[in-house]
Short mmCIF file of C-alpha atoms and ligand atoms in Angstrom, two decimals:
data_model
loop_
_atom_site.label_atom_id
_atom_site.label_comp_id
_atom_site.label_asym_id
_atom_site.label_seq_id
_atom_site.Cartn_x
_atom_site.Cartn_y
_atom_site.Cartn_z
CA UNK A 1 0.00 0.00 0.00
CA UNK A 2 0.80 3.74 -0.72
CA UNK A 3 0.84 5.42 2.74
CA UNK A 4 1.78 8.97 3.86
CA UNK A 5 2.24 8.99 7.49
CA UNK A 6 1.74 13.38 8.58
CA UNK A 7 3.92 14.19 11.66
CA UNK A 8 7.55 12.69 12.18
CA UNK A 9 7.31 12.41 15.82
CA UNK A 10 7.23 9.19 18.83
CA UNK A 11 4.36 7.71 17.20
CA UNK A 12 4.67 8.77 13.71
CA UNK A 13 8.04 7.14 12.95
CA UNK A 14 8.02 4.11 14.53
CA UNK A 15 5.00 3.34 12.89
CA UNK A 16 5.89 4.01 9.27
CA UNK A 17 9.68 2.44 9.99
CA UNK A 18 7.36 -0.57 10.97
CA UNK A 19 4.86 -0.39 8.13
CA UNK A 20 7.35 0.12 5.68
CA UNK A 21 8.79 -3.34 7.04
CA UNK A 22 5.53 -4.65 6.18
CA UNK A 23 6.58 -3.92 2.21
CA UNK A 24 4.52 -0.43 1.74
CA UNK A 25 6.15 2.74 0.09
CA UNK A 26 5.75 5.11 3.49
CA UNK A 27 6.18 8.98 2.45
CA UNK A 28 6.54 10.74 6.52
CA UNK A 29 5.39 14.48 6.20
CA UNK A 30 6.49 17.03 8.52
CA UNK A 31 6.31 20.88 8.88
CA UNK A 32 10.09 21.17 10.68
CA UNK A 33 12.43 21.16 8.25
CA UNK A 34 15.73 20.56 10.46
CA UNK A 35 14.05 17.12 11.45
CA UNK A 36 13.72 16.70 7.74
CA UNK A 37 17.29 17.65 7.19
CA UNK A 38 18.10 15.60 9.97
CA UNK A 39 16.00 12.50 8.66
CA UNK A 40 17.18 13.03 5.19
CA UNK A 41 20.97 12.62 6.39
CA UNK A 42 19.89 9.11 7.87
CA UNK A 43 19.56 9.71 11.39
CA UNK A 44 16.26 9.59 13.50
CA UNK A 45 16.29 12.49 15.92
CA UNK A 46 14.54 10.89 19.10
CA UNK A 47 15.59 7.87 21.21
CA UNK A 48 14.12 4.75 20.76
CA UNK A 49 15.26 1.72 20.95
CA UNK A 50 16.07 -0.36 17.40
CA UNK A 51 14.43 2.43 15.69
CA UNK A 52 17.87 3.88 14.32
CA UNK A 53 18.73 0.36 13.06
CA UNK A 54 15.06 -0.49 11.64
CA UNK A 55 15.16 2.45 9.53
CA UNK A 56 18.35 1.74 7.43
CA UNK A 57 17.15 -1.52 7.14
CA UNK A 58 13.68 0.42 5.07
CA UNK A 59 15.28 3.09 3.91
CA UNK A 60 14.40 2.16 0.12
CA UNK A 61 10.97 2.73 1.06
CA UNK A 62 10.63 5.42 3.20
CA UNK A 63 10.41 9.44 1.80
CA UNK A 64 10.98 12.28 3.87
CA UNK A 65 9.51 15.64 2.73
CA UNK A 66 7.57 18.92 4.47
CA UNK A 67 5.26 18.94 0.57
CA UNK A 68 1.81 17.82 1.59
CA UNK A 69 0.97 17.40 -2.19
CA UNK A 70 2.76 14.25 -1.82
CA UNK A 71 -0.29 12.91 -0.20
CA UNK A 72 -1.83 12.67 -3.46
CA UNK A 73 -0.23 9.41 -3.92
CA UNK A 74 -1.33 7.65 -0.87
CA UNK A 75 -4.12 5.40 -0.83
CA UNK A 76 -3.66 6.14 3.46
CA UNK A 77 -2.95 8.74 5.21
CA UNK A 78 -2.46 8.04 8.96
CA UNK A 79 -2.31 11.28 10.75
CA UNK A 80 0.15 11.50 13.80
CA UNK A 81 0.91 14.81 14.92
CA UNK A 82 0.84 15.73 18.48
CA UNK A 83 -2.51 17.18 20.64
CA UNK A 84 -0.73 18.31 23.77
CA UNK A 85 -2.41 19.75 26.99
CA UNK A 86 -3.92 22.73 26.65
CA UNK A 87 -4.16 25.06 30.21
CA UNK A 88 -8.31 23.85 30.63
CA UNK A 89 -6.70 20.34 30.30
CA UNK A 90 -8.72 19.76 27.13
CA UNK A 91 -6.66 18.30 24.43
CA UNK A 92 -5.06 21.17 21.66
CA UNK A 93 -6.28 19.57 18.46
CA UNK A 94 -4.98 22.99 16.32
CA UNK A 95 -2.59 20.49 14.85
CA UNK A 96 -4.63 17.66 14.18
CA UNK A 97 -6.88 20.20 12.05
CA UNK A 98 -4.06 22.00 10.79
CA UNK A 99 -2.99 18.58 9.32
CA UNK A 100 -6.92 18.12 7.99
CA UNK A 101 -6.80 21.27 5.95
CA UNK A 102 -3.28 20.99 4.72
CA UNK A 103 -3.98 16.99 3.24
CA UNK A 104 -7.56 17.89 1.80
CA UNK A 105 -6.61 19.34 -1.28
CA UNK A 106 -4.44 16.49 -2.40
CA UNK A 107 -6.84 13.69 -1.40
CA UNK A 108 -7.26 11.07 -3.95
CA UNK A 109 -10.95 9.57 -4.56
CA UNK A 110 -11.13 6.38 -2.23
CA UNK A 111 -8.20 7.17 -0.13
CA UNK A 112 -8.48 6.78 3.67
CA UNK A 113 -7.85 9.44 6.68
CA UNK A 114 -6.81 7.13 9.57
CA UNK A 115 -5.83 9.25 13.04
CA UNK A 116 -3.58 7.55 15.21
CA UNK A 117 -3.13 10.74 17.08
CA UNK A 118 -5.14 10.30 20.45
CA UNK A 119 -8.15 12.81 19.77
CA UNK A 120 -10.93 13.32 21.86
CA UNK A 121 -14.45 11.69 20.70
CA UNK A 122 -16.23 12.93 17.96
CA UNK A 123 -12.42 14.69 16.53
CA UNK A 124 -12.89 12.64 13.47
CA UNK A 125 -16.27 13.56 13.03
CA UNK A 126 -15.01 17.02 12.91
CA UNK A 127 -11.88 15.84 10.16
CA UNK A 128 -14.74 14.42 8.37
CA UNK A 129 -16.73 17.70 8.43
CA UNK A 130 -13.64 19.19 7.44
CA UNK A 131 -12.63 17.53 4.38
CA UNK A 132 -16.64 17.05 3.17
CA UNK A 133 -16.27 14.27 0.65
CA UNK A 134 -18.12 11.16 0.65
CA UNK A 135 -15.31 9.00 -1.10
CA UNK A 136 -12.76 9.64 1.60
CA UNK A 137 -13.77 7.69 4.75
CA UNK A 138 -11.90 8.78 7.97
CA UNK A 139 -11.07 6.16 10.68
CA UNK A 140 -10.05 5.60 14.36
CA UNK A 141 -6.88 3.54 14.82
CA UNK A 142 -5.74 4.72 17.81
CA UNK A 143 -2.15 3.97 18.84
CA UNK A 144 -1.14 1.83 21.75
CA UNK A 145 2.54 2.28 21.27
CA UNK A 146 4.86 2.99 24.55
CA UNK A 147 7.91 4.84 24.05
CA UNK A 148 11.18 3.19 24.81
CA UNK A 149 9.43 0.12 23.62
CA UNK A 150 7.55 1.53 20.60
CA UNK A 151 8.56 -1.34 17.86
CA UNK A 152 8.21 -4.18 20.05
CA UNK A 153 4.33 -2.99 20.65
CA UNK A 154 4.26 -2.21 16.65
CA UNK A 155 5.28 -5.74 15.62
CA UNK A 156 3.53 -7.38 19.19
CA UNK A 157 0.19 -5.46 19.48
CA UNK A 158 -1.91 -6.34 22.37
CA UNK A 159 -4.94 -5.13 19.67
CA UNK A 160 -5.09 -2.70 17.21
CA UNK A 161 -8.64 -1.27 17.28
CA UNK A 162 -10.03 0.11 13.76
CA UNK A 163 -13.26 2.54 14.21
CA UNK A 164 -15.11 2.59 11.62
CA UNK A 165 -18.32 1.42 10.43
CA UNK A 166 -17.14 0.91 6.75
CA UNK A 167 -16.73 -2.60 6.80
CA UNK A 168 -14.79 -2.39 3.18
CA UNK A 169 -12.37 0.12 4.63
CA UNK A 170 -11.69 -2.13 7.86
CA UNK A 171 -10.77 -5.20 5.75
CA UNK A 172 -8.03 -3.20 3.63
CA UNK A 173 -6.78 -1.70 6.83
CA UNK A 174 -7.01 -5.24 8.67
CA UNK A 175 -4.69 -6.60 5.07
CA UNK A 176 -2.40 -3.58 6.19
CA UNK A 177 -1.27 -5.64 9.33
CA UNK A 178 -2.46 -9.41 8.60
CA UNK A 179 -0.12 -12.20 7.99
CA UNK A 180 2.35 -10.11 10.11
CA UNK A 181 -0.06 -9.56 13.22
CA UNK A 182 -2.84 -12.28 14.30
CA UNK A 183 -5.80 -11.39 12.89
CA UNK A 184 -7.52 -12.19 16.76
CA UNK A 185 -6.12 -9.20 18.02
CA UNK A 186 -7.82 -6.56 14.98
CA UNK A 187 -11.02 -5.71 16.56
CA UNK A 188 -13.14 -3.03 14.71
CA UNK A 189 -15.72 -0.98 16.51
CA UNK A 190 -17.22 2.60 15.67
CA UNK A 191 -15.21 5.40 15.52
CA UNK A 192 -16.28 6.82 18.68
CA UNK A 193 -16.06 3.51 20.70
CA UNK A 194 -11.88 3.46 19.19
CA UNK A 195 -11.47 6.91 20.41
CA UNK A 196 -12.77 6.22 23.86
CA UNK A 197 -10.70 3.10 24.46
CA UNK A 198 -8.06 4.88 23.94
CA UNK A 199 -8.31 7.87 26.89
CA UNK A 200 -10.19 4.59 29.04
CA UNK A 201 -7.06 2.67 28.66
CA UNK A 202 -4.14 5.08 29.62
CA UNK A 203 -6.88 6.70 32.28
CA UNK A 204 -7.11 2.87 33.39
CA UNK A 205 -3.23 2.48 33.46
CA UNK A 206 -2.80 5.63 35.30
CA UNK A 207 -5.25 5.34 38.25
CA UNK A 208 -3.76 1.48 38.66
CA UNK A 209 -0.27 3.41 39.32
CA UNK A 210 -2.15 5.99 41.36
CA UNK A 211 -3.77 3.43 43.53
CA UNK A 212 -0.57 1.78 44.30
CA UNK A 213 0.66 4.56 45.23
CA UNK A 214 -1.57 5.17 47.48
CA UNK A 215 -1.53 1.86 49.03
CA UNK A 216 2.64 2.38 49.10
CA UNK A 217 1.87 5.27 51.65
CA UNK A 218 -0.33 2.91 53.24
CA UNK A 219 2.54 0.31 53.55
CA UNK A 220 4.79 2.91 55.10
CA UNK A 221 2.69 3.70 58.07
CA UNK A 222 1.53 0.26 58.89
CA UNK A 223 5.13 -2.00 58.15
CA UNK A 224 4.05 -3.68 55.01
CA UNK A 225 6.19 -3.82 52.17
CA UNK A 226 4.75 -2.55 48.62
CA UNK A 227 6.67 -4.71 46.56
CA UNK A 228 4.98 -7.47 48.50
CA UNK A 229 1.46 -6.68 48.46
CA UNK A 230 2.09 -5.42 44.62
CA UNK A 231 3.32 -9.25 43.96
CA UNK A 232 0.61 -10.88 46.07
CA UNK A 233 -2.25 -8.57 43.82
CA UNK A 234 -0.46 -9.71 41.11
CA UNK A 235 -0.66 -12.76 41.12
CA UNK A 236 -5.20 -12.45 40.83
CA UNK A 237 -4.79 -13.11 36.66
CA UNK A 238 -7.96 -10.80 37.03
CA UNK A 239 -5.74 -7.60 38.85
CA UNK A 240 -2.27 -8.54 36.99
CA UNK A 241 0.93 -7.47 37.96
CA UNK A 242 1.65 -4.71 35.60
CA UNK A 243 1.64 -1.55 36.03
CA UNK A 244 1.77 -2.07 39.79
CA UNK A 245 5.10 -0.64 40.67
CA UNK A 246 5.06 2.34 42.91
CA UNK A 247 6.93 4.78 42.75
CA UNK A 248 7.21 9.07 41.74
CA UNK A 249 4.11 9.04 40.28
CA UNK A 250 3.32 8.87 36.60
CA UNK A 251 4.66 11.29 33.83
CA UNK A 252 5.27 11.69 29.93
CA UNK A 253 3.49 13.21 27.05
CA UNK A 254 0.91 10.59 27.33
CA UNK A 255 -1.01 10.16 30.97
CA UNK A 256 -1.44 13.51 32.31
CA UNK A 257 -2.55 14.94 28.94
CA UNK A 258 -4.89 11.79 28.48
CA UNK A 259 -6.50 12.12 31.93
CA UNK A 260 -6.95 15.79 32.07
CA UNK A 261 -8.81 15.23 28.55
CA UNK A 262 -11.03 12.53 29.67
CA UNK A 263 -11.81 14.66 32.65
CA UNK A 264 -12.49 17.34 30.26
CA UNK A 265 -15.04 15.53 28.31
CA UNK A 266 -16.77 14.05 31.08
CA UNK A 267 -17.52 17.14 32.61
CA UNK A 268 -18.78 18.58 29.29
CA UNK A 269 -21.03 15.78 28.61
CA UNK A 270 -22.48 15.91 32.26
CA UNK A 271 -20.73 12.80 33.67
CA UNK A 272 -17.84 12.76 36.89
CA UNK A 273 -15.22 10.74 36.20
CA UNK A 274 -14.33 10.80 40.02
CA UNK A 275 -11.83 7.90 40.02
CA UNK A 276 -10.05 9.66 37.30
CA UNK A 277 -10.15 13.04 38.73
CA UNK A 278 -8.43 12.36 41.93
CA UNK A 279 -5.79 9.90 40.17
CA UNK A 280 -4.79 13.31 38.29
CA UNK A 281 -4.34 15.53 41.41
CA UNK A 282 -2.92 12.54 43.71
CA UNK A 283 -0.55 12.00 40.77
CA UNK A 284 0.70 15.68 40.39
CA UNK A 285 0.82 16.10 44.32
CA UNK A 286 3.18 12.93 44.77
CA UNK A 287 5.83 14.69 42.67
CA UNK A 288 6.44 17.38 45.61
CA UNK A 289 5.65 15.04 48.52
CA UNK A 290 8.67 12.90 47.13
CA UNK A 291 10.22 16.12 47.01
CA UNK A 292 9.85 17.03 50.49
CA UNK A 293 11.20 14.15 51.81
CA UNK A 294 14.58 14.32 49.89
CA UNK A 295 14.53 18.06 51.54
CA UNK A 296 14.36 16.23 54.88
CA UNK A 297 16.97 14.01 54.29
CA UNK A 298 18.93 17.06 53.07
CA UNK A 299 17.95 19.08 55.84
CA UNK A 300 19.36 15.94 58.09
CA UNK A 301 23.20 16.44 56.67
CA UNK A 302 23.12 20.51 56.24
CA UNK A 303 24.19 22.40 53.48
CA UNK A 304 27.42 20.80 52.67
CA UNK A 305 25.32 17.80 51.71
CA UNK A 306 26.12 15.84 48.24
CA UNK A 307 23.43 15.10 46.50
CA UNK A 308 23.22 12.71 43.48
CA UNK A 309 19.58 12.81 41.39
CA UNK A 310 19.52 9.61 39.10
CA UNK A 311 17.58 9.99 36.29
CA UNK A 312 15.56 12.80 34.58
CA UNK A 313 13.36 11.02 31.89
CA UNK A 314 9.98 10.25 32.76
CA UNK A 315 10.50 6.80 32.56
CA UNK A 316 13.85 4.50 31.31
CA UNK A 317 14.41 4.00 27.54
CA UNK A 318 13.69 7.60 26.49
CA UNK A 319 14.99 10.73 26.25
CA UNK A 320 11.83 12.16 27.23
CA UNK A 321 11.29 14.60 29.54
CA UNK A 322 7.76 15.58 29.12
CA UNK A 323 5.95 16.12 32.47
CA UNK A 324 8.60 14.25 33.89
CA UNK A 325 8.11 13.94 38.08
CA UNK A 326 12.08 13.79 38.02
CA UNK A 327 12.34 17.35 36.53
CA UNK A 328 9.35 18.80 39.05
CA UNK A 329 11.15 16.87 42.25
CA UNK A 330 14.76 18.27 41.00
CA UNK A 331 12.99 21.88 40.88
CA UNK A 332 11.97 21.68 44.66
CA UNK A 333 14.74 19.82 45.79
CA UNK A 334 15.48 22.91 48.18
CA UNK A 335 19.44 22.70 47.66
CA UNK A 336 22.62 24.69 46.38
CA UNK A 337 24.15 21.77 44.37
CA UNK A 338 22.41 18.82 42.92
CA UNK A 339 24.29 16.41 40.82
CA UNK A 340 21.77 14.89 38.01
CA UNK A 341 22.48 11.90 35.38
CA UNK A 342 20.23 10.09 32.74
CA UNK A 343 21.54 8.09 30.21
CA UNK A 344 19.47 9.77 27.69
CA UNK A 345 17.90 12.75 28.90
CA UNK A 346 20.42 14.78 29.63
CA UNK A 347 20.04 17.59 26.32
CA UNK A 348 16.33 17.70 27.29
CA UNK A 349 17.07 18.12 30.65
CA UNK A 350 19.69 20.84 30.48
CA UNK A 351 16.94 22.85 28.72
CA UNK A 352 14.93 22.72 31.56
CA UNK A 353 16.67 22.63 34.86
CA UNK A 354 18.12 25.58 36.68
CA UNK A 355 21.85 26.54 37.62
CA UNK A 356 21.90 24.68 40.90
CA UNK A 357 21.73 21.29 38.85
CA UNK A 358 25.10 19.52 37.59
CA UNK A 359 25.08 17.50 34.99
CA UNK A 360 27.38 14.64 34.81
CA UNK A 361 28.86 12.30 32.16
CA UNK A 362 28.80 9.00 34.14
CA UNK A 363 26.64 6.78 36.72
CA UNK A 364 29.97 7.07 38.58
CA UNK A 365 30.74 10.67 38.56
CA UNK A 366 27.38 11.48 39.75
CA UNK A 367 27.47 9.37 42.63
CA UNK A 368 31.22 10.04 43.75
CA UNK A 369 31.54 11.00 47.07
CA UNK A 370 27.21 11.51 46.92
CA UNK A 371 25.65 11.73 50.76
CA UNK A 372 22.51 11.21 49.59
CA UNK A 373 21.72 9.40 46.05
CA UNK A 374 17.65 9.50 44.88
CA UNK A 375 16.55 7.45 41.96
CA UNK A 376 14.22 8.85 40.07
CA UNK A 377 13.79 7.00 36.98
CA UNK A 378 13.50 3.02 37.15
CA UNK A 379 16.90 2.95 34.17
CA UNK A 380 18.14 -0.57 34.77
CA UNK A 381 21.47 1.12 34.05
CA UNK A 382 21.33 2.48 38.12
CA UNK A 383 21.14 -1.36 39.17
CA UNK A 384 25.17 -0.39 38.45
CA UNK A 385 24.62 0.94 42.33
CA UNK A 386 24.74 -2.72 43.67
CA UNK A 387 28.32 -3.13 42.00
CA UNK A 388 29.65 -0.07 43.84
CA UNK A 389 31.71 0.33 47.05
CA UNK A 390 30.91 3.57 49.23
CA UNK A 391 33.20 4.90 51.16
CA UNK A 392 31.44 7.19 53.42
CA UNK A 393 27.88 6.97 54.93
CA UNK A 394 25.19 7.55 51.76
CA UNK A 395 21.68 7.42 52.10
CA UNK A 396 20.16 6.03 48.85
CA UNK A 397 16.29 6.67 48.13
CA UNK A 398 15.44 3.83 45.82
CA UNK A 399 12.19 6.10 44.97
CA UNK A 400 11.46 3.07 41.88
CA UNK A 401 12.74 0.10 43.82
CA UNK A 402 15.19 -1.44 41.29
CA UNK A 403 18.05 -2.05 43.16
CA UNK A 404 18.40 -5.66 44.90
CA UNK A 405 17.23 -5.16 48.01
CA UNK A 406 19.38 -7.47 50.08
CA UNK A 407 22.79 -6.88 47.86
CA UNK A 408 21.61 -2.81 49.13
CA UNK A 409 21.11 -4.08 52.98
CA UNK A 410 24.33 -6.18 52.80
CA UNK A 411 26.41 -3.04 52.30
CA UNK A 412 28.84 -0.97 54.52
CA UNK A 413 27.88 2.66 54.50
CA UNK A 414 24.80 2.39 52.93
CA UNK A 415 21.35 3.52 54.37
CA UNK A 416 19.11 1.59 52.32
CA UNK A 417 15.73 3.21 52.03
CA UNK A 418 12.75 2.27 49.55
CA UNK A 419 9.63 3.54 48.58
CA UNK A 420 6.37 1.64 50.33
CA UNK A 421 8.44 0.20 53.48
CA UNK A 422 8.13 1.47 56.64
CA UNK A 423 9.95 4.93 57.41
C1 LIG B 501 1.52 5.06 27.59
C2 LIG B 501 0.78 3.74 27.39
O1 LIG B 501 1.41 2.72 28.17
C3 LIG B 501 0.78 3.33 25.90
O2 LIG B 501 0.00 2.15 25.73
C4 LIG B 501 0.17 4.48 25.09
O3 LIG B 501 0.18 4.20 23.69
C5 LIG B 501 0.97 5.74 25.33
O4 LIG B 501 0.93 6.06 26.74
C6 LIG B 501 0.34 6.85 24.53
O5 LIG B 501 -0.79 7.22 24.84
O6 LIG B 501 0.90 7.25 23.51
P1 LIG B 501 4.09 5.79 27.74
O7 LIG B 501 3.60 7.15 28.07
O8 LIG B 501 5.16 5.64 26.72
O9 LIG B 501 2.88 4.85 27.24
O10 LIG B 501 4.67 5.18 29.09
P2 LIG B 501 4.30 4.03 30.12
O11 LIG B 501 5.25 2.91 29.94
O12 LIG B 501 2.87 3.69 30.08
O13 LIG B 501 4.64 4.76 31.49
C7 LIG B 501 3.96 5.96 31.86
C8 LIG B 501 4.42 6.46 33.21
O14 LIG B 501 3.97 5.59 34.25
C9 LIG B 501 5.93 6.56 33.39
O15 LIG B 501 6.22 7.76 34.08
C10 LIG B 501 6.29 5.36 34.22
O16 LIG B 501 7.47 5.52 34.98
C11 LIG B 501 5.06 5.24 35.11
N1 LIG B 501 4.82 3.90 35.66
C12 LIG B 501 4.51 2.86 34.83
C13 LIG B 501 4.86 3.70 37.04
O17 LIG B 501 5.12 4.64 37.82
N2 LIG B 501 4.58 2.46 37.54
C14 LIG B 501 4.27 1.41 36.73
O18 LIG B 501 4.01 0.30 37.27
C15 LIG B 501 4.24 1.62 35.35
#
């Protein structure tokens, strides 16, 4: 198939790197030229892992240009430009209809709009309004990708959900991923139904961190042990063991802005989403109650006190930093000096943090001499900690608990602590 896949970002890429592995011709339209440039020269400007490598592998089918005429060749278009937060929490869809206006000359007869961008419901009734042709049909396939792990969930979907009620249209689209993906997991449903699943899922995903959070507080006053009762929940098939690990509280370009926009909607269409309304503002309060307690610890030692902030990306296997809790509990970490490493995220981060933060080149560097250490971001990379030697007394805030917990408790020098044990 002839596809043209409009925004080059952490959804749009992996997915036409993957569906260009699938033998289509992929043409990725963007507005920002320097990630054109920077495309065109062979490199993919964002982390993520194997992408780098799966795109030289497809280069022969893959076109980079900014010319939206080019989508008069496609026989898809799958639109995947960003709709961030806007300050109401509803979601910004200026792009999304940007995109609409820009492809809708250049449509060909029989060609099919398919968002992937996560748009509120009834946004593709309004692309539909927009482009006012009945031989273009515009679907729902929303996109289920996580970053840092983006092409493994491209080529090992849990489901890829197709909204439409064109029953032609779904079979072409279910051809797009069929042998490659088992047919079991294509589901198609109407196109509001796809865009709700979508905000219900990641809303879903984000008050199950939320609530064991909560219950990690719980654990802390009472001498349980999260990891524990997180296992022993787990191990119901009908609860599930994912997506159980407290922690700092959810972050990235994809929760908050999801939540707040099902919030949002509810309230305009009369209904309280009240499960999902205090999962946002328990979430976003977490980040400076985690704060606070590094401050104690701080306050414990006194101004000459080292401290060593590991990781800055809202979660491990990215490089981004978008409403990261790491950045927000570095920000109101009350102290002079703060030493900060990520093994991606360190450009982003530089952008954002202040002149109290110093950024290292190494694990090691960071930690040298460190009289407190706080993990931030669960990077298997830190599990480097249970390796090290420490030479002085260090207190080290597992806030993700990845480290070994006995190898951690076996040490000299070390004051183990961990998030949901007892204080
Ligand atoms: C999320 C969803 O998992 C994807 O299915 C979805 O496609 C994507 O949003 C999106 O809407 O585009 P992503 O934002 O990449 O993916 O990250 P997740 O792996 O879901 O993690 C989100 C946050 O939750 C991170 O800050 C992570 O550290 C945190 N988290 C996750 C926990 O604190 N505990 C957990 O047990 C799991």
């Amino acid at each position: 198939m002839r596809i043209a896949v409009i925004g080059s970002g952490y959804v749009g890429l992996p997915t036409a790197c993957g569906l260009a592995s699938f033998g289509n011709e992929v043409t990725c339209i963007d507005n920002n030229e320097d990630k054109l440039k920077v495309l065109r020269s062979g490199i993919i400007p964002l982390y993520e892992e194997g992408l780098q490598e799966l795109y030289e592998s497809v280069k022969d089918k893959l076109t980079f240009t900014g010319d939206m005429s080019s989508v008069k060749n496609a026989e898809l278009i799958i639109l995947a430009v960003g709709t961030p937060m806007s300050d109401d929490g509803s979601a910004n869809l200026q792009y999304i209809y940007q995109a609409t206006e820009d492809i809708k000359p250049y449509l060909q007869s029989g060609s099919i709009v398919a968002t992937k961008s996560t748009v509120p419901i009834g946004t593709n009734d309004e692309i539909e309004r927009i482009i006012n042709r009945t031989d273009i049909t515009v679907v729902s396939m929303p996109e289920f990708l996580r970053e840092g792990y983006a092409l493994y969930d491209f080529f090992n979907p849990d489901r890829i959900i197709i909204g439409t009620d064109n029953v032609a249209v779904y079979e072409k689209l279910r051809n797009l991923y069929v042998p490659h993906i088992p047919a079991e997991k294509i589901i198609r449903t109407n196109r509001h139904s796809a865009e709700l699943i979508k905000y219900a899922s990641n809303a879903f995903l984000a008050t199950k961190i939320h609530f064991i959070n909560e219950i990690s507080d719980l654990c802390e006053q009472i001498d349980a042990d999260v990891a524990d009762v997180a296992a022993g929940m787990g191990l119901d098939s009908r609860i599930g063991r994912k997506f159980l690990n407290a922690g700092i509280g959810y972050g990235g370009s994809c929760f908050p802005k999801d939540t707040n926009a099902l919030e949002y909607m509810a309230n305009k269409n009369g209904v309280k989403l009240s499960l999902v309304s205090s999962t946002i503002k328990g979430n976003y309060e977490r980040r400076f109650n985690i704060a606070e307690r590094v401050n104690k610890y701080i306050a414990r030692i006194g101004e000459t006190a080292r401290v060593a902030a590991l990781g800055l990306a809202f979660k491990n296997g990215t490089d981004d930093i978008r409403y990261s809790p790491a950045i927000d509990i570095i920000k109101n970490i009350k102290h002079n000096q703060i030493y900060a490493y990520d093994p991606r995220a360190m450009d982003n981060a530089r952008k954002e943090l202040g002149a109290n933060v110093i950024f290292t080149d190494t694990l090691k560097d960071c930690v040298k001499d460190a009289d407190i250490i706080v993990i931030l971001t669960e990077w298997p990379d830190f599990k480097e900690l249970e390796n090290m030697n420490f030479e002085k007394e260090t207190i080290i805030l597992d806030y993700r608990n990845i480290l070994d917990e006995a190898v951690m408790r076996a040490k000299s020098n070390v004051i183990y602590k961990r998030i949901g044990q007892k204080i």
